[in-house]
Amino acid sequence: MNIANTREFRKYVKHLREGVRKVGRVRQVASELTKTPAIIVTEELGNNPQEEMIDGIEKDELRHRIKQIPFKNIERAVGDKALERGSRIFRVSSYRNSRVCPIHFTRLEGTSDWHVLKCPLGHLVHRDYASVLNMTWKTTPESWTKGVWWNMKREMNWREYEDKHNPVIPQNIVQYIHAVLKTFTASEQSPAVLARGKPMNPAGEADEGWAREKAGALKTIPNT
């Protein structure tokens, strides 16, 4: 009997191949995100982000796809690559980033379009742009915004400030950042940060032997 023709063997091999493909995709995502040195801002994922994401989702196929995404592995891989290539990661609270108006600091209301929400004061807000702006405020360590946004999970009562105008973030600043996010992207010619960190590993063509020989020669020089 050829064990390679059994159903159990094929099933086991299939799982192994899926695991290898997942690892490959995780490494590819991490490499692409850190290709250009940049400031990377991400939300705190928590211990089990998949369970929070599928809460309220009824479609079994979508629930399964979300459960299969290795968020924590991606986060760790991106963190390792960021250190190697000179990027910096900031983690911020995920509390209502896409559900609060970054201009008026009010709770956004739903519309017929899942990606577009409505501010109670009358204007529409794309939830992706709102999330980016709100995460931007939370990364600001020294400014007016610290009083409202910084470390709010431990020190702020959100409900006390909901449905009130946000006086610490001028509207023209919000509009400017919104325009920058839509217009400019990082590239090799215009990186998101000015300085690139030295790589942890030498370049592929580096002559390490020559460097070690020089270092050894210096050690053998007697004191004069």
Coordinates of C-alpha atoms in Angstrom, one line a residue:
M1 CA 0.0 0.0 0.0
N2 CA 1.3 3.4 -1.0
I3 CA 0.8 5.8 1.9
A4 CA 1.1 8.8 -0.4
N5 CA -2.3 7.8 -2.0
T6 CA -4.2 7.8 1.2
R7 CA -6.7 10.5 2.0
E8 CA -5.1 11.3 5.4
F9 CA -1.7 11.8 3.8
R10 CA -3.0 14.2 1.2
K11 CA -4.9 16.1 3.8
Y12 CA -1.8 16.4 6.0
V13 CA 0.3 17.6 3.0
K14 CA -2.4 20.2 2.1
H15 CA -2.2 21.6 5.6
L16 CA 1.6 21.8 5.4
R17 CA 1.4 23.6 2.1
E18 CA -1.2 26.1 3.4
G19 CA 1.1 26.8 6.3
V20 CA 4.1 27.5 4.0
R21 CA 2.0 29.8 1.9
K22 CA 0.8 31.7 4.9
V23 CA 4.4 32.3 6.1
G24 CA 5.4 33.4 2.6
R25 CA 2.5 35.9 2.4
V26 CA 3.3 37.3 5.9
R27 CA 7.0 37.9 4.9
Q28 CA 5.9 39.5 1.6
V29 CA 3.5 41.9 3.4
A30 CA 6.2 42.8 5.9
S31 CA 8.8 43.4 3.2
E32 CA 6.5 45.6 1.1
L33 CA 5.4 47.7 4.1
T34 CA 9.0 48.4 5.1
K35 CA 10.6 48.7 1.7
T36 CA 10.8 52.5 2.1
P37 CA 11.8 53.8 5.6
A38 CA 8.7 55.3 7.1
I39 CA 6.7 56.0 10.3
I40 CA 4.2 53.1 10.6
V41 CA 1.1 53.7 12.7
T42 CA -1.1 50.8 13.6
E43 CA -3.9 50.0 16.0
E44 CA -3.3 47.9 19.1
L45 CA -4.6 44.5 18.1
G46 CA -5.2 42.9 21.5
N47 CA -4.8 39.2 22.3
N48 CA -7.4 37.9 19.8
P49 CA -8.3 40.5 17.1
Q50 CA -10.1 38.0 14.8
E51 CA -12.8 37.4 17.4
E52 CA -13.5 41.1 17.7
M53 CA -13.6 41.6 13.9
I54 CA -16.1 38.8 13.2
D55 CA -18.4 39.9 16.0
G56 CA -21.7 40.8 14.2
I57 CA -20.7 39.3 10.9
E58 CA -23.2 36.7 9.7
K59 CA -21.7 35.4 6.5
D60 CA -19.8 32.2 7.3
E61 CA -17.4 32.6 4.4
L62 CA -16.3 36.1 5.5
R63 CA -16.0 35.0 9.1
H64 CA -13.7 32.1 8.0
R65 CA -11.5 34.4 5.9
I66 CA -11.0 36.8 8.7
K67 CA -10.2 34.0 11.1
Q68 CA -7.5 32.7 8.7
I69 CA -5.7 36.1 8.6
P70 CA -2.6 35.9 10.9
F71 CA -2.8 39.5 12.2
K72 CA -0.4 38.9 15.1
N73 CA 2.2 37.2 12.9
I74 CA 2.0 40.1 10.4
E75 CA 2.5 42.6 13.2
R76 CA 5.6 40.8 14.6
A77 CA 7.1 40.4 11.1
V78 CA 6.5 44.0 10.2
G79 CA 8.1 45.0 13.6
D80 CA 11.2 43.0 12.9
K81 CA 11.6 44.3 9.4
A82 CA 11.0 47.9 10.5
L83 CA 13.9 47.7 13.0
E84 CA 16.1 46.2 10.3
R85 CA 15.3 48.9 7.6
G86 CA 15.1 52.0 9.7
S87 CA 11.3 52.4 10.1
R88 CA 9.5 53.2 13.3
I89 CA 6.2 51.6 14.5
F90 CA 3.7 53.5 16.7
R91 CA 0.7 51.6 18.2
V92 CA -2.4 53.6 19.2
S93 CA -5.7 52.7 20.7
S94 CA -8.3 51.2 18.4
Y95 CA -11.2 52.8 20.3
R96 CA -13.7 54.3 17.7
N97 CA -11.0 55.5 15.3
S98 CA -13.4 55.2 12.3
R99 CA -16.6 56.1 14.2
V100 CA -15.8 59.6 15.5
C101 CA -15.7 62.8 13.4
P102 CA -12.1 64.1 13.5
I103 CA -13.4 67.7 13.0
H104 CA -16.3 68.0 15.4
F105 CA -15.5 65.1 17.8
T106 CA -19.0 63.6 17.5
R107 CA -20.1 60.1 17.0
L108 CA -20.7 59.3 13.3
E109 CA -24.0 57.9 12.1
G110 CA -24.5 55.2 9.6
T111 CA -25.6 55.7 6.0
S112 CA -26.6 53.3 3.1
D113 CA -22.9 53.1 2.2
W114 CA -20.8 51.1 4.8
H115 CA -17.6 53.2 4.0
V116 CA -19.3 56.6 4.3
L117 CA -20.7 57.9 7.6
K118 CA -22.5 61.1 8.5
C119 CA -21.6 63.6 11.1
P120 CA -24.6 64.9 13.1
L121 CA -23.6 68.4 12.1
G122 CA -24.4 67.6 8.4
H123 CA -21.3 66.5 6.4
L124 CA -20.3 63.1 5.2
V125 CA -17.0 61.4 6.4
H126 CA -15.2 58.5 4.8
R127 CA -14.5 56.1 7.6
D128 CA -11.0 55.3 6.3
Y129 CA -10.0 59.0 6.3
A130 CA -11.5 59.5 9.7
S131 CA -9.6 56.5 11.1
V132 CA -6.3 57.8 9.7
L133 CA -6.8 61.3 11.1
N134 CA -7.9 60.1 14.5
M135 CA -4.9 57.7 14.7
T136 CA -2.7 60.7 13.7
W137 CA -3.9 62.7 16.7
K138 CA -3.2 59.8 19.0
T139 CA 0.5 59.7 17.9
T140 CA 1.1 63.3 18.9
P141 CA 3.0 63.2 22.2
E142 CA 3.5 67.0 22.8
S143 CA 0.8 69.3 21.6
W144 CA -2.7 70.5 22.5
T145 CA -4.1 67.2 21.4
K146 CA -2.5 65.4 24.3
G147 CA -5.2 66.7 26.6
V148 CA -7.9 64.9 24.6
W149 CA -6.3 62.0 22.7
W150 CA -3.2 60.8 24.4
N151 CA -3.4 57.7 26.6
M152 CA -7.2 58.1 26.6
K153 CA -7.8 54.4 27.3
R154 CA -6.5 54.9 30.9
E155 CA -7.2 58.6 31.5
M156 CA -10.1 59.8 29.4
N157 CA -13.8 59.3 29.6
W158 CA -14.9 59.4 26.0
R159 CA -18.6 59.7 26.7
E160 CA -18.0 62.9 28.6
Y161 CA -16.7 64.5 25.4
E162 CA -18.9 62.9 22.7
D163 CA -21.4 65.1 20.9
K164 CA -19.3 68.2 21.7
H165 CA -17.2 70.3 19.4
N166 CA -13.5 69.6 19.5
P167 CA -11.8 72.9 20.2
V168 CA -8.2 71.7 20.4
I169 CA -7.9 70.7 16.7
P170 CA -8.5 73.6 14.3
Q171 CA -10.6 72.7 11.2
N172 CA -8.0 74.1 8.8
I173 CA -5.4 71.7 10.2
V174 CA -7.8 68.8 9.6
Q175 CA -8.4 69.9 6.0
Y176 CA -4.7 70.3 5.4
I177 CA -3.8 66.8 6.6
H178 CA -6.8 65.3 4.7
A179 CA -5.4 66.9 1.5
V180 CA -1.9 65.6 2.2
L181 CA -3.1 62.1 2.8
K182 CA -4.9 62.1 -0.6
T183 CA -2.1 63.7 -2.5
F184 CA 1.3 62.6 -1.2
T185 CA 2.7 59.1 -0.8
A186 CA 6.2 58.0 0.3
S187 CA 8.7 56.9 -2.3
E188 CA 12.4 56.4 -2.8
Q189 CA 12.8 60.0 -3.8
S190 CA 10.6 61.4 -1.1
P191 CA 10.7 59.0 1.9
A192 CA 8.4 59.4 4.9
V193 CA 11.4 59.9 7.2
L194 CA 14.7 61.8 6.4
A195 CA 17.2 59.4 7.8
R196 CA 17.6 55.7 7.1
G197 CA 18.9 53.5 9.9
K198 CA 21.9 51.3 9.3
P199 CA 21.0 47.7 8.3
M200 CA 21.5 45.1 11.0
N201 CA 23.2 42.8 8.4
P202 CA 26.0 43.8 6.0
A203 CA 25.2 44.2 2.3
G204 CA 25.3 41.1 0.2
E205 CA 28.6 42.1 -1.5
A206 CA 30.3 43.3 1.7
D207 CA 33.9 42.1 2.1
E208 CA 33.6 41.0 5.7
G209 CA 36.9 39.0 5.6
W210 CA 38.8 42.2 4.8
A211 CA 37.2 44.1 7.7
R212 CA 38.0 41.3 10.1
E213 CA 41.6 41.1 9.0
K214 CA 42.1 44.8 9.6
A215 CA 40.5 44.5 13.0
G216 CA 42.8 41.6 13.9
A217 CA 45.9 43.5 12.7
L218 CA 45.0 46.5 14.9
K219 CA 44.7 44.2 17.9
T220 CA 48.2 42.8 17.4
I221 CA 49.9 46.2 17.3
P222 CA 52.0 46.5 20.5
N223 CA 51.6 49.5 22.8
T224 CA 54.3 52.2 22.3

